[in-house]
Short mmCIF file of C-alpha atoms in Angstrom, two decimals:
data_model
loop_
_atom_site.label_atom_id
_atom_site.label_comp_id
_atom_site.label_asym_id
_atom_site.label_seq_id
_atom_site.Cartn_x
_atom_site.Cartn_y
_atom_site.Cartn_z
CA MET A 164 -100.06 49.52 52.25
CA VAL A 165 -97.08 51.86 51.72
CA ASP A 166 -97.51 53.33 55.21
CA ALA A 167 -97.36 49.87 56.77
CA LEU A 168 -94.24 48.98 54.78
CA LEU A 169 -92.52 52.22 55.75
CA HIS A 170 -93.37 51.63 59.40
CA ARG A 171 -91.91 48.11 59.30
CA ALA A 172 -88.86 49.30 57.32
CA SER A 173 -88.12 51.82 60.05
CA SER A 174 -88.20 49.21 62.80
CA CYS A 175 -85.28 47.28 64.17
CA THR A 176 -86.92 43.92 63.61
CA LEU A 177 -86.42 41.12 61.14
CA ALA A 178 -89.57 42.33 59.37
CA ALA A 179 -87.66 45.47 58.40
CA ASP A 180 -85.56 43.64 55.82
CA GLU A 181 -88.66 42.11 54.25
CA ALA A 182 -90.35 45.51 54.10
CA LEU A 183 -87.21 47.07 52.60
CA LEU A 184 -87.05 44.34 49.96
CA THR A 185 -90.67 45.02 49.07
CA LEU A 186 -90.19 48.79 48.94
CA GLY A 187 -87.09 48.44 46.78
CA LEU A 188 -88.91 46.18 44.34
CA LEU A 189 -91.89 48.54 44.21
CA LEU A 190 -89.56 51.46 43.46
CA GLU A 191 -87.79 49.48 40.77
CA HIS A 192 -91.10 48.29 39.31
CA ARG A 193 -92.31 51.87 39.09
CA ALA A 194 -89.40 52.66 36.77
CA ALA A 195 -89.00 49.40 34.87
CA GLY A 196 -92.40 47.71 34.93
CA GLY A 197 -92.70 43.95 34.65
CA ASP A 198 -94.46 41.29 36.67
CA LEU A 199 -93.53 41.06 40.36
CA THR A 200 -96.03 38.35 41.27
CA ALA A 201 -93.36 35.67 41.71
CA LEU A 202 -91.37 37.92 44.04
CA LEU A 203 -94.09 39.70 45.98
CA GLY A 204 -97.23 37.60 45.68
CA ALA A 205 -100.43 38.57 43.90
CA LYS A 206 -101.61 41.26 46.34
CA LEU A 207 -98.37 43.27 46.60
CA ALA A 208 -97.57 42.84 42.90
CA GLN A 209 -100.67 44.93 42.14
CA VAL A 210 -99.36 47.92 44.14
CA ARG A 211 -98.21 50.79 41.97
CA LEU A 212 -96.46 53.62 43.76
CA THR A 213 -97.68 57.08 42.89
CA GLU A 214 -95.10 59.80 42.39
CA ARG A 215 -95.91 61.15 45.84
CA GLU A 216 -95.56 57.71 47.47
CA ALA A 217 -92.29 57.04 45.67
CA ASP A 218 -90.95 60.38 46.87
CA ARG A 219 -92.00 59.59 50.43
CA VAL A 220 -90.37 56.15 50.24
CA MET A 221 -87.14 57.69 48.92
CA ARG A 222 -87.09 60.35 51.63
CA THR A 223 -87.63 57.72 54.32
CA LEU A 224 -84.92 55.48 52.89
CA ILE A 225 -82.49 58.39 52.76
CA THR A 226 -83.24 59.19 56.40
CA LEU A 227 -82.70 55.55 57.39
CA ALA A 228 -79.45 55.42 55.42
CA MET A 229 -78.09 58.49 57.18
CA THR A 230 -78.14 56.82 60.60
CA PRO A 231 -74.77 55.81 62.10
CA ALA A 232 -75.39 52.12 61.38
CA PRO A 233 -77.82 51.71 58.49
CA ARG A 234 -78.99 48.29 57.38
CA THR A 235 -77.48 46.99 54.16
CA SER A 236 -81.03 46.37 52.96
CA VAL A 237 -81.78 50.11 53.27
CA LEU A 238 -79.01 50.87 50.78
CA TRP A 239 -80.19 48.09 48.50
CA ALA A 240 -83.73 49.49 48.46
CA LEU A 241 -82.41 53.02 47.98
CA GLN A 242 -80.43 51.89 44.94
CA LYS A 243 -83.55 50.38 43.38
CA GLY A 244 -85.17 53.81 43.36
CA GLY A 245 -82.66 55.09 40.81
CA ASP A 246 -83.06 58.56 42.31
CA SER A 247 -80.00 60.83 42.16
CA ARG A 248 -80.79 62.11 45.67
CA ALA A 249 -79.29 58.83 46.88
CA MET A 250 -75.84 59.42 45.38
CA PRO A 251 -74.46 61.60 48.22
CA VAL A 252 -75.87 59.09 50.71
CA PHE A 253 -73.98 56.25 49.06
CA ALA A 254 -70.81 58.37 49.00
CA ARG A 255 -71.17 59.19 52.71
CA VAL A 256 -71.73 55.56 53.69
CA LEU A 257 -68.82 54.36 51.56
CA LYS A 258 -66.50 56.93 53.11
CA ALA A 259 -67.60 55.92 56.62
CA THR A 260 -67.22 52.19 56.03
CA LEU A 261 -64.47 51.79 53.44
CA LEU A 262 -61.68 50.96 55.87
CA ASP A 263 -63.70 49.02 58.44
CA PRO A 264 -63.60 45.27 57.67
CA SER A 265 -66.56 44.64 59.99
CA ARG A 266 -68.70 46.92 57.81
CA GLN A 267 -67.56 45.53 54.45
CA PRO A 268 -71.07 44.42 53.31
CA LEU A 269 -72.35 47.96 53.90
CA ALA A 270 -69.40 49.44 52.00
CA GLU A 271 -69.98 47.04 49.12
CA GLN A 272 -73.66 47.97 48.91
CA ALA A 273 -72.78 51.68 48.96
CA LEU A 274 -70.30 51.04 46.14
CA GLN A 275 -73.01 49.26 44.14
CA GLY A 276 -75.22 52.31 44.58
CA LEU A 277 -72.45 54.60 43.37
CA MET A 278 -71.90 52.38 40.36
CA THR A 279 -75.56 52.82 39.48
CA PHE A 280 -74.86 56.52 39.00
CA GLY A 281 -71.36 56.18 37.52
CA ALA A 282 -69.80 58.18 40.37
CA LEU A 283 -66.22 57.83 39.11
CA PRO A 284 -64.34 59.80 41.80
CA GLU A 285 -65.83 57.70 44.60
CA ILE A 286 -65.33 54.47 42.68
CA GLN A 287 -61.72 55.41 41.93
CA HIS A 288 -61.15 56.09 45.62
CA ALA A 289 -62.60 52.68 46.52
CA ALA A 290 -60.30 51.02 43.96
CA LYS A 291 -57.27 52.70 45.55
CA ALA A 292 -58.14 52.64 49.26
CA GLY A 293 -60.44 49.65 49.57
CA THR A 294 -59.50 46.06 50.20
CA GLY A 295 -60.66 42.63 49.11
CA ALA A 296 -63.88 42.22 47.18
CA LEU A 297 -64.73 45.92 47.44
CA GLN A 298 -61.46 46.97 45.82
CA ALA A 299 -61.80 44.29 43.16
CA ALA A 300 -65.37 45.35 42.30
CA ALA A 301 -64.37 49.00 42.05
CA GLN A 302 -61.39 48.18 39.83
CA GLU A 303 -63.46 45.92 37.61
CA TYR A 304 -66.02 48.71 37.15
CA LEU A 305 -63.23 51.16 36.26
CA ASP A 306 -61.70 48.70 33.80
CA VAL A 307 -65.01 48.57 31.94
CA PHE A 308 -66.46 52.07 32.39
CA GLY A 309 -63.65 54.28 33.70
#
């Protein structure tokens, strides 16, 4: 099951986003528990990632996020893993997309990932250099946690 999801997540098809959503939820479920039946259906909700599978999913997501044009859904799934290995990936993506209005959704998702880890220097930079919703989100975070 995990192999099939990873294969689809690595593709450039519409099925990739669905696979990434599923992988992100499975990573999050591994850490938080709860019932995913309503989100994933009965069959997928029974999947429990082993430590080895979760590591493989995280490594694959990191690889996908390091491409020149990663999908926003890759960063979303990566954030759900709660794994500190993702922090430099989020920082890299934010730096690469911060000033490009056409890549704003990607920058915003990278910022969300950085907020997960409380990465204050990167969030402060986004509050100063960013624009629009990204800048506002960074400043709001700093007003509460910074």
